[in-house]
PDB file of C-alpha atoms in Angstrom:
ATOM      1  CA  MET A1058      97.953   1.158-205.267  1.00  0.00           C
ATOM      2  CA  ARG A1059      98.122  -1.856-202.974  1.00  0.00           C
ATOM      3  CA  PRO A1060      98.666  -5.322-204.500  1.00  0.00           C
ATOM      4  CA  PRO A1061      95.707  -7.777-204.380  1.00  0.00           C
ATOM      5  CA  ALA A1062      97.405  -9.969-201.768  1.00  0.00           C
ATOM      6  CA  ALA A1063      97.575  -7.022-199.414  1.00  0.00           C
ATOM      7  CA  SER A1064      93.847  -6.262-199.665  1.00  0.00           C
ATOM      8  CA  PRO A1065      92.814  -8.528-196.714  1.00  0.00           C
ATOM      9  CA  LEU A1066      95.298  -6.727-194.482  1.00  0.00           C
ATOM     10  CA  GLY A1067      94.114  -3.404-195.802  1.00  0.00           C
ATOM     11  CA  ALA A1068      90.431  -4.273-195.349  1.00  0.00           C
ATOM     12  CA  ASP A1069      91.047  -5.804-191.907  1.00  0.00           C
ATOM     13  CA  THR A1070      87.597  -7.427-191.791  1.00  0.00           C
ATOM     14  CA  GLU A1071      86.447 -10.907-190.841  1.00  0.00           C
ATOM     15  CA  ARG A1072      85.024 -11.515-194.305  1.00  0.00           C
ATOM     16  CA  ALA A1073      88.315 -10.632-195.988  1.00  0.00           C
ATOM     17  CA  TYR A1074      90.315 -13.005-193.802  1.00  0.00           C
ATOM     18  CA  LEU A1075      87.788 -15.827-194.247  1.00  0.00           C
ATOM     19  CA  ALA A1076      87.988 -15.326-198.015  1.00  0.00           C
ATOM     20  CA  VAL A1077      91.746 -15.894-197.830  1.00  0.00           C
ATOM     21  CA  PHE A1078      91.225 -19.213-196.014  1.00  0.00           C
ATOM     22  CA  VAL A1079      88.614 -20.311-198.564  1.00  0.00           C
ATOM     23  CA  LEU A1080      90.869 -19.474-201.500  1.00  0.00           C
ATOM     24  CA  ASP A1081      93.767 -21.277-199.836  1.00  0.00           C
ATOM     25  CA  GLY A1082      91.595 -24.382-199.356  1.00  0.00           C
ATOM     26  CA  VAL A1083      90.505 -24.285-202.996  1.00  0.00           C
ATOM     27  CA  SER A1084      94.139 -24.046-204.101  1.00  0.00           C
ATOM     28  CA  PHE A1085      94.936 -27.257-202.199  1.00  0.00           C
ATOM     29  CA  LEU A1086      92.050 -29.029-203.927  1.00  0.00           C
ATOM     30  CA  VAL A1087      93.321 -27.882-207.327  1.00  0.00           C
ATOM     31  CA  CYS A1088      96.818 -29.148-206.482  1.00  0.00           C
ATOM     32  CA  ALA A1089      95.387 -32.490-205.365  1.00  0.00           C
ATOM     33  CA  ALA A1090      93.513 -32.819-208.654  1.00  0.00           C
ATOM     34  CA  VAL A1091      96.734 -32.184-210.572  1.00  0.00           C
ATOM     35  CA  LEU A1092      98.653 -34.763-208.522  1.00  0.00           C
ATOM     36  CA  LEU A1093      95.975 -37.395-209.136  1.00  0.00           C
ATOM     37  CA  ARG A1094      96.701 -37.127-212.871  1.00  0.00           C
ATOM     38  CA  LEU A1095     100.345 -38.146-212.434  1.00  0.00           C
ATOM     39  CA  PRO A1096     101.227 -41.680-213.580  1.00  0.00           C
ATOM     40  CA  ALA A1097     101.714 -44.391-210.963  1.00  0.00           C
ATOM     41  CA  VAL A1098     105.294 -45.414-210.188  1.00  0.00           C
ATOM     42  CA  ALA A1099     106.173 -49.096-209.843  1.00  0.00           C
ATOM     43  CA  PRO A1100     107.582 -50.019-206.398  1.00  0.00           C
ATOM     44  CA  VAL A1101     111.270 -50.879-206.119  1.00  0.00           C
ATOM     45  CA  ALA A1102     112.598 -54.153-204.792  1.00  0.00           C
ATOM     46  CA  GLY A1103     112.866 -54.631-201.028  1.00  0.00           C
ATOM     47  CA  ARG A1104     116.045 -54.768-198.958  1.00  0.00           C
ATOM     48  CA  THR A1105     118.582 -57.418-199.775  1.00  0.00           C
ATOM     49  CA  ALA A1106     119.802 -59.817-197.094  1.00  0.00           C
ATOM     50  CA  GLY A1107     122.214 -58.150-194.686  1.00  0.00           C
ATOM     51  CA  GLU A1108     121.447 -54.612-195.848  1.00  0.00           C
ATOM     52  CA  PRO A1109     120.836 -52.183-192.956  1.00  0.00           C
ATOM     53  CA  ARG A1110     117.310 -50.832-192.685  1.00  0.00           C
ATOM     54  CA  LEU A1111     118.438 -47.202-192.893  1.00  0.00           C
ATOM     55  CA  ALA A1112     121.608 -47.386-194.958  1.00  0.00           C
ATOM     56  CA  VAL A1113     121.458 -43.639-195.634  1.00  0.00           C
ATOM     57  CA  LEU A1114     122.324 -42.912-191.993  1.00  0.00           C
ATOM     58  CA  ARG A1115     125.705 -44.595-192.553  1.00  0.00           C
ATOM     59  CA  ASP A1116     126.405 -42.558-195.680  1.00  0.00           C
ATOM     60  CA  ARG A1117     128.348 -39.702-194.088  1.00  0.00           C
ATOM     61  CA  PRO A1118     129.134 -37.802-197.302  1.00  0.00           C
ATOM     62  CA  TYR A1119     125.443 -37.743-198.195  1.00  0.00           C
ATOM     63  CA  ALA A1120     124.603 -36.675-194.641  1.00  0.00           C
ATOM     64  CA  LEU A1121     127.005 -33.734-195.005  1.00  0.00           C
ATOM     65  CA  VAL A1122     125.340 -32.718-198.266  1.00  0.00           C
ATOM     66  CA  THR A1123     121.981 -32.907-196.518  1.00  0.00           C
ATOM     67  CA  LEU A1124     123.217 -30.724-193.652  1.00  0.00           C
ATOM     68  CA  LEU A1125     124.560 -28.057-196.004  1.00  0.00           C
ATOM     69  CA  ASN A1126     121.282 -28.081-197.894  1.00  0.00           C
ATOM     70  CA  ALA A1127     119.381 -27.592-194.625  1.00  0.00           C
ATOM     71  CA  ILE A1128     121.485 -24.493-193.913  1.00  0.00           C
ATOM     72  CA  LEU A1129     120.742 -23.125-197.376  1.00  0.00           C
ATOM     73  CA  LEU A1130     117.035 -23.730-196.768  1.00  0.00           C
ATOM     74  CA  LEU A1131     117.058 -21.058-194.063  1.00  0.00           C
ATOM     75  CA  ARG A1132     115.832 -18.876-196.901  1.00  0.00           C
ATOM     76  CA  MET A1133     112.355 -20.372-196.352  1.00  0.00           C
ATOM     77  CA  PRO A1134     111.573 -18.807-192.954  1.00  0.00           C
ATOM     78  CA  LEU A1135     113.532 -15.785-194.137  1.00  0.00           C
ATOM     79  CA  LEU A1136     110.761 -14.906-196.560  1.00  0.00           C
ATOM     80  CA  THR A1137     107.814 -15.937-194.410  1.00  0.00           C
ATOM     81  CA  LEU A1138     108.961 -14.627-191.027  1.00  0.00           C
ATOM     82  CA  ALA A1139     112.193 -12.661-190.823  1.00  0.00           C
ATOM     83  CA  ILE A1140     111.684 -10.228-193.703  1.00  0.00           C
ATOM     84  CA  PRO A1141     108.116  -9.281-192.654  1.00  0.00           C
ATOM     85  CA  LEU A1142     109.262  -8.617-189.080  1.00  0.00           C
ATOM     86  CA  TRP A1143     112.316  -6.746-190.315  1.00  0.00           C
ATOM     87  CA  THR A1144     110.210  -4.619-192.647  1.00  0.00           C
ATOM     88  CA  VAL A1145     107.765  -3.621-189.953  1.00  0.00           C
ATOM     89  CA  GLU A1146     110.140  -3.207-187.004  1.00  0.00           C
ATOM     90  CA  ARG A1147     113.431  -2.024-188.488  1.00  0.00           C
ATOM     91  CA  THR A1148     112.595  -0.039-191.643  1.00  0.00           C
ATOM     92  CA  HIS A1149     110.446   2.936-192.616  1.00  0.00           C
ATOM     93  CA  ALA A1150     108.837   1.038-195.500  1.00  0.00           C
ATOM     94  CA  PRO A1151     105.021   0.747-195.506  1.00  0.00           C
ATOM     95  CA  GLY A1152     103.606  -2.368-193.854  1.00  0.00           C
ATOM     96  CA  TRP A1153     101.644  -3.474-196.924  1.00  0.00           C
ATOM     97  CA  LEU A1154     104.961  -4.012-198.713  1.00  0.00           C
ATOM     98  CA  VAL A1155     105.245  -7.318-196.826  1.00  0.00           C
ATOM     99  CA  SER A1156     102.416  -8.761-198.927  1.00  0.00           C
ATOM    100  CA  ALA A1157     103.832  -7.231-202.086  1.00  0.00           C
ATOM    101  CA  LEU A1158     107.125  -9.046-201.509  1.00  0.00           C
ATOM    102  CA  PHE A1159     105.246 -12.349-201.250  1.00  0.00           C
ATOM    103  CA  VAL A1160     103.529 -11.620-204.553  1.00  0.00           C
ATOM    104  CA  LEU A1161     106.846 -10.674-206.131  1.00  0.00           C
ATOM    105  CA  ASN A1162     108.468 -13.926-205.022  1.00  0.00           C
ATOM    106  CA  THR A1163     105.528 -16.037-206.207  1.00  0.00           C
ATOM    107  CA  VAL A1164     105.363 -14.403-209.623  1.00  0.00           C
ATOM    108  CA  ALA A1165     109.132 -14.569-210.106  1.00  0.00           C
ATOM    109  CA  VAL A1166     109.247 -18.293-209.322  1.00  0.00           C
ATOM    110  CA  MET A1167     106.270 -19.007-211.583  1.00  0.00           C
ATOM    111  CA  LEU A1168     107.826 -17.165-214.518  1.00  0.00           C
ATOM    112  CA  PHE A1169     111.512 -18.019-214.208  1.00  0.00           C
ATOM    113  CA  GLN A1170     111.948 -21.274-212.248  1.00  0.00           C
ATOM    114  CA  VAL A1171     112.046 -23.466-215.363  1.00  0.00           C
ATOM    115  CA  ARG A1172     114.461 -21.102-217.068  1.00  0.00           C
ATOM    116  CA  ARG A1173     116.775 -21.114-214.053  1.00  0.00           C
ATOM    117  CA  ALA A1174     116.574 -24.914-213.767  1.00  0.00           C
ATOM    118  CA  ARG A1175     117.168 -25.664-217.461  1.00  0.00           C
ATOM    119  CA  PRO A1176     121.009 -25.381-217.343  1.00  0.00           C
ATOM    120  CA  VAL A1177     121.178 -27.767-214.368  1.00  0.00           C
ATOM    121  CA  THR A1178     121.604 -31.184-215.971  1.00  0.00           C
ATOM    122  CA  ASP A1179     124.269 -32.964-213.897  1.00  0.00           C
ATOM    123  CA  LEU A1180     126.200 -32.725-210.652  1.00  0.00           C
ATOM    124  CA  ASP A1181     128.750 -30.245-211.988  1.00  0.00           C
ATOM    125  CA  SER A1182     126.118 -27.788-213.195  1.00  0.00           C
ATOM    126  CA  ALA A1183     124.183 -28.339-209.957  1.00  0.00           C
ATOM    127  CA  ARG A1184     127.218 -27.413-207.865  1.00  0.00           C
ATOM    128  CA  ARG A1185     127.700 -24.257-209.917  1.00  0.00           C
ATOM    129  CA  ALA A1186     124.044 -23.321-209.464  1.00  0.00           C
ATOM    130  CA  VAL A1187     124.265 -23.729-205.688  1.00  0.00           C
ATOM    131  CA  ARG A1188     127.520 -21.781-205.559  1.00  0.00           C
ATOM    132  CA  VAL A1189     126.058 -18.862-207.517  1.00  0.00           C
ATOM    133  CA  SER A1190     122.938 -18.967-205.360  1.00  0.00           C
ATOM    134  CA  GLY A1191     125.125 -18.417-202.316  1.00  0.00           C
ATOM    135  CA  LEU A1192     126.715 -15.361-203.890  1.00  0.00           C
ATOM    136  CA  VAL A1193     123.340 -13.917-204.842  1.00  0.00           C
ATOM    137  CA  MET A1194     121.880 -14.690-201.409  1.00  0.00           C
ATOM    138  CA  ALA A1195     124.802 -12.973-199.687  1.00  0.00           C
ATOM    139  CA  ALA A1196     124.162  -9.900-201.844  1.00  0.00           C
ATOM    140  CA  ALA A1197     120.457 -10.046-200.929  1.00  0.00           C
ATOM    141  CA  CYS A1198     121.324 -10.125-197.220  1.00  0.00           C
ATOM    142  CA  ALA A1199     123.512  -7.041-197.638  1.00  0.00           C
ATOM    143  CA  VAL A1200     120.700  -5.206-199.431  1.00  0.00           C
ATOM    144  CA  PHE A1201     118.150  -6.167-196.768  1.00  0.00           C
ATOM    145  CA  ALA A1202     120.551  -4.903-194.114  1.00  0.00           C
ATOM    146  CA  ALA A1203     120.907  -1.581-195.928  1.00  0.00           C
ATOM    147  CA  SER A1204     117.134  -1.081-195.858  1.00  0.00           C
ATOM    148  CA  ALA A1205     117.395  -0.264-192.141  1.00  0.00           C
ATOM    149  CA  LEU A1206     119.862   2.582-192.659  1.00  0.00           C
ATOM    150  CA  PRO A1207     118.567   6.115-192.068  1.00  0.00           C
ATOM    151  CA  GLY A1208     116.559   7.348-195.034  1.00  0.00           C
ATOM    152  CA  SER A1209     113.099   7.737-196.479  1.00  0.00           C
ATOM    153  CA  GLY A1210     110.421   5.081-196.575  1.00  0.00           C
ATOM    154  CA  ARG A1211     110.655   4.995-200.362  1.00  0.00           C
ATOM    155  CA  ALA A1212     114.382   4.266-200.255  1.00  0.00           C
ATOM    156  CA  ALA A1213     113.821   1.466-197.748  1.00  0.00           C
ATOM    157  CA  ALA A1214     111.013   0.043-199.893  1.00  0.00           C
ATOM    158  CA  ALA A1215     113.217   0.112-203.008  1.00  0.00           C
ATOM    159  CA  LEU A1216     115.983  -1.737-201.180  1.00  0.00           C
ATOM    160  CA  LEU A1217     113.529  -4.331-199.866  1.00  0.00           C
ATOM    161  CA  VAL A1218     112.198  -4.936-203.382  1.00  0.00           C
ATOM    162  CA  LEU A1219     115.745  -5.276-204.735  1.00  0.00           C
ATOM    163  CA  GLY A1220     116.615  -7.684-201.930  1.00  0.00           C
ATOM    164  CA  ALA A1221     113.479  -9.717-202.638  1.00  0.00           C
ATOM    165  CA  VAL A1222     114.409  -9.965-206.332  1.00  0.00           C
ATOM    166  CA  LEU A1223     117.883 -11.218-205.430  1.00  0.00           C
ATOM    167  CA  GLN A1224     116.429 -13.604-202.860  1.00  0.00           C
ATOM    168  CA  ALA A1225     114.014 -15.058-205.431  1.00  0.00           C
ATOM    169  CA  ASP A1226     116.851 -15.572-207.909  1.00  0.00           C
ATOM    170  CA  ALA A1227     118.977 -17.293-205.257  1.00  0.00           C
ATOM    171  CA  GLU A1228     116.006 -19.459-204.256  1.00  0.00           C
ATOM    172  CA  MET A1229     115.457 -20.688-207.825  1.00  0.00           C
ATOM    173  CA  ARG A1230     119.135 -21.473-208.366  1.00  0.00           C
ATOM    174  CA  GLN A1231     119.472 -23.263-205.034  1.00  0.00           C
ATOM    175  CA  SER A1232     116.284 -25.263-205.581  1.00  0.00           C
ATOM    176  CA  ALA A1233     117.371 -26.449-209.031  1.00  0.00           C
ATOM    177  CA  GLY A1234     120.849 -27.357-207.859  1.00  0.00           C
ATOM    178  CA  SER A1235     119.815 -29.110-204.657  1.00  0.00           C
ATOM    179  CA  TRP A1236     117.150 -31.218-206.379  1.00  0.00           C
ATOM    180  CA  GLN A1237     119.707 -32.423-208.918  1.00  0.00           C
ATOM    181  CA  ILE A1238     122.245 -33.161-206.181  1.00  0.00           C
ATOM    182  CA  GLY A1239     119.779 -34.990-203.950  1.00  0.00           C
ATOM    183  CA  PHE A1240     118.598 -37.285-206.734  1.00  0.00           C
ATOM    184  CA  SER A1241     121.937 -37.848-208.478  1.00  0.00           C
ATOM    185  CA  LEU A1242     123.742 -38.938-205.323  1.00  0.00           C
ATOM    186  CA  ALA A1243     121.014 -41.349-204.217  1.00  0.00           C
ATOM    187  CA  PRO A1244     121.497 -45.025-205.183  1.00  0.00           C
ATOM    188  CA  ALA A1245     118.935 -46.138-207.756  1.00  0.00           C
ATOM    189  CA  ASP A1246     117.610 -48.892-205.489  1.00  0.00           C
ATOM    190  CA  ARG A1247     117.198 -46.588-202.464  1.00  0.00           C
ATOM    191  CA  ILE A1248     115.835 -43.384-203.975  1.00  0.00           C
ATOM    192  CA  GLY A1249     112.943 -43.151-201.529  1.00  0.00           C
ATOM    193  CA  GLN A1250     115.114 -43.669-198.451  1.00  0.00           C
ATOM    194  CA  TYR A1251     117.725 -41.147-199.557  1.00  0.00           C
ATOM    195  CA  GLN A1252     115.210 -38.581-200.725  1.00  0.00           C
ATOM    196  CA  GLY A1253     113.306 -38.900-197.465  1.00  0.00           C
ATOM    197  CA  PHE A1254     116.510 -38.158-195.566  1.00  0.00           C
ATOM    198  CA  PHE A1255     117.481 -35.311-197.901  1.00  0.00           C
ATOM    199  CA  GLY A1256     114.015 -33.824-197.469  1.00  0.00           C
ATOM    200  CA  THR A1257     114.457 -33.533-193.702  1.00  0.00           C
ATOM    201  CA  GLY A1258     116.256 -30.287-194.436  1.00  0.00           C
ATOM    202  CA  VAL A1259     112.883 -28.613-194.975  1.00  0.00           C
ATOM    203  CA  PRO A1260     111.355 -29.321-191.521  1.00  0.00           C
ATOM    204  CA  VAL A1261     114.713 -28.637-189.874  1.00  0.00           C
ATOM    205  CA  ALA A1262     114.908 -25.226-191.543  1.00  0.00           C
ATOM    206  CA  ARG A1263     111.278 -24.455-190.744  1.00  0.00           C
ATOM    207  CA  THR A1264     111.687 -25.521-187.103  1.00  0.00           C
ATOM    208  CA  ALA A1265     115.083 -24.083-186.223  1.00  0.00           C
ATOM    209  CA  GLY A1266     115.001 -21.245-188.739  1.00  0.00           C
ATOM    210  CA  PRO A1267     112.608 -18.897-186.899  1.00  0.00           C
ATOM    211  CA  LEU A1268     114.707 -19.046-183.720  1.00  0.00           C
ATOM    212  CA  VAL A1269     117.996 -18.616-185.581  1.00  0.00           C
ATOM    213  CA  LEU A1270     116.785 -15.841-187.866  1.00  0.00           C
ATOM    214  CA  THR A1271     114.945 -13.785-185.284  1.00  0.00           C
ATOM    215  CA  GLY A1272     117.978 -13.977-183.017  1.00  0.00           C
ATOM    216  CA  LEU A1273     120.364 -12.986-185.792  1.00  0.00           C
ATOM    217  CA  LEU A1274     118.322 -10.336-187.539  1.00  0.00           C
ATOM    218  CA  LEU A1275     115.985  -8.746-185.009  1.00  0.00           C
ATOM    219  CA  VAL A1276     118.450  -8.833-182.111  1.00  0.00           C
ATOM    220  CA  TRP A1277     121.728  -8.207-183.930  1.00  0.00           C
ATOM    221  CA  GLY A1278     120.287  -6.098-186.716  1.00  0.00           C
ATOM    222  CA  ILE A1279     122.577  -5.224-189.630  1.00  0.00           C
ATOM    223  CA  PRO A1280     125.540  -7.328-188.371  1.00  0.00           C
ATOM    224  CA  GLY A1281     123.145 -10.276-188.145  1.00  0.00           C
ATOM    225  CA  TRP A1282     122.246  -9.906-191.823  1.00  0.00           C
ATOM    226  CA  LEU A1283     125.923  -9.845-192.779  1.00  0.00           C
ATOM    227  CA  LEU A1284     126.616 -12.915-190.645  1.00  0.00           C
ATOM    228  CA  LEU A1285     123.668 -14.748-192.228  1.00  0.00           C
ATOM    229  CA  GLY A1286     124.918 -13.881-195.700  1.00  0.00           C
ATOM    230  CA  ALA A1287     128.381 -15.205-194.803  1.00  0.00           C
ATOM    231  CA  LEU A1288     126.866 -18.423-193.417  1.00  0.00           C
ATOM    232  CA  LEU A1289     124.820 -19.067-196.561  1.00  0.00           C
ATOM    233  CA  LEU A1290     127.782 -18.243-198.771  1.00  0.00           C
ATOM    234  CA  ALA A1291     130.011 -20.661-196.844  1.00  0.00           C
ATOM    235  CA  ALA A1292     127.390 -23.421-197.082  1.00  0.00           C
ATOM    236  CA  SER A1293     126.987 -22.915-200.824  1.00  0.00           C
ATOM    237  CA  TYR A1294     130.735 -23.095-201.425  1.00  0.00           C
ATOM    238  CA  GLY A1295     131.061 -26.067-199.084  1.00  0.00           C
ATOM    239  CA  MET A1296     128.518 -27.954-201.182  1.00  0.00           C
ATOM    240  CA  GLY A1297     131.039 -28.400-204.014  1.00  0.00           C
ATOM    241  CA  PRO A1298     133.643 -30.419-202.063  1.00  0.00           C
ATOM    242  CA  ALA A1299     130.880 -32.300-200.233  1.00  0.00           C
ATOM    243  CA  VAL A1300     129.285 -33.373-203.515  1.00  0.00           C
ATOM    244  CA  ARG A1301     132.641 -34.436-204.957  1.00  0.00           C
ATOM    245  CA  ARG A1302     133.339 -36.553-201.894  1.00  0.00           C
ATOM    246  CA  ALA A1303     129.899 -38.179-202.036  1.00  0.00           C
ATOM    247  CA  ARG A1304     130.246 -38.883-205.763  1.00  0.00           C
ATOM    248  CA  GLU A1305     133.693 -40.438-205.322  1.00  0.00           C
ATOM    249  CA  GLY A1306     132.342 -42.627-202.531  1.00  0.00           C
ATOM    250  CA  ARG A1307     129.489 -43.739-204.756  1.00  0.00           C
ATOM    251  CA  HIS A1308     131.912 -44.670-207.553  1.00  0.00           C
ATOM    252  CA  GLU A1309     134.125 -46.597-205.149  1.00  0.00           C
ATOM    253  CA  SER A1310     131.127 -48.525-203.852  1.00  0.00           C
ATOM    254  CA  ALA A1311     129.998 -49.317-207.383  1.00  0.00           C
ATOM    255  CA  GLY A1312     133.498 -50.522-208.280  1.00  0.00           C
ATOM    256  CA  ALA A1313     133.611 -52.776-205.259  1.00  0.00           C
ATOM    257  CA  VAL A1314     130.287 -54.307-206.227  1.00  0.00           C
ATOM    258  CA  VAL A1315     131.503 -54.963-209.769  1.00  0.00           C
ATOM    259  CA  GLN A1316     134.718 -56.619-208.540  1.00  0.00           C
ATOM    260  CA  SER A1317     132.872 -58.805-206.028  1.00  0.00           C
ATOM    261  CA  GLY A1318     130.444 -59.836-208.748  1.00  0.00           C
TER     262      GLY A1318
END
């Protein structure tokens, strides 16, 4: 039986596709209504005399953390672009499985994101979460690669589902860890500036990701998956030293301010 999210593709009618757009629009309205209920946040003080307008651009340790996070965020176009193309072009799994994997990811995040995020309470636990996410993501890449090996459609589908489960787990761990890192390393008086810079990882991953992933996975095939897994693993392990360096720099800056005061 096909999952509900696959029904528009299965029906392949104008009415079915229009219904998807209507439901998507309604979901945005519901989200907007929820956001309007959030309490207002008082604005922070403006720049002090002599402070550069974009101080975050001079914070090299934080910039390195942001770059590593952008690499880890390649998982975003992985789910929305690379895996669907890989499923259809390189495996014998049924095409409707693409929608089922979206449903699986959505349900998994809804049910387990809070549980995965609960142990992340400081920078040390955040680094561990990101490091484990890299290990899990590397395993997911290996499983996705194996789905293209000769075999039945059912075997390929089972491997794709297993890879999607691992990918969802890695996504939740990386999200929890990166949010904690991005906020904890930002100075209290420049949260907006630092978070804005840290958030550039999302558009970078969404813009460069499709080109990088299609080149790696659809052109190189199985070796591309293994290379991607190694890249994500290296970025996740590199996050630990990068965070330590940024935290030490923050402490040194705070000490200098105390001594000058």
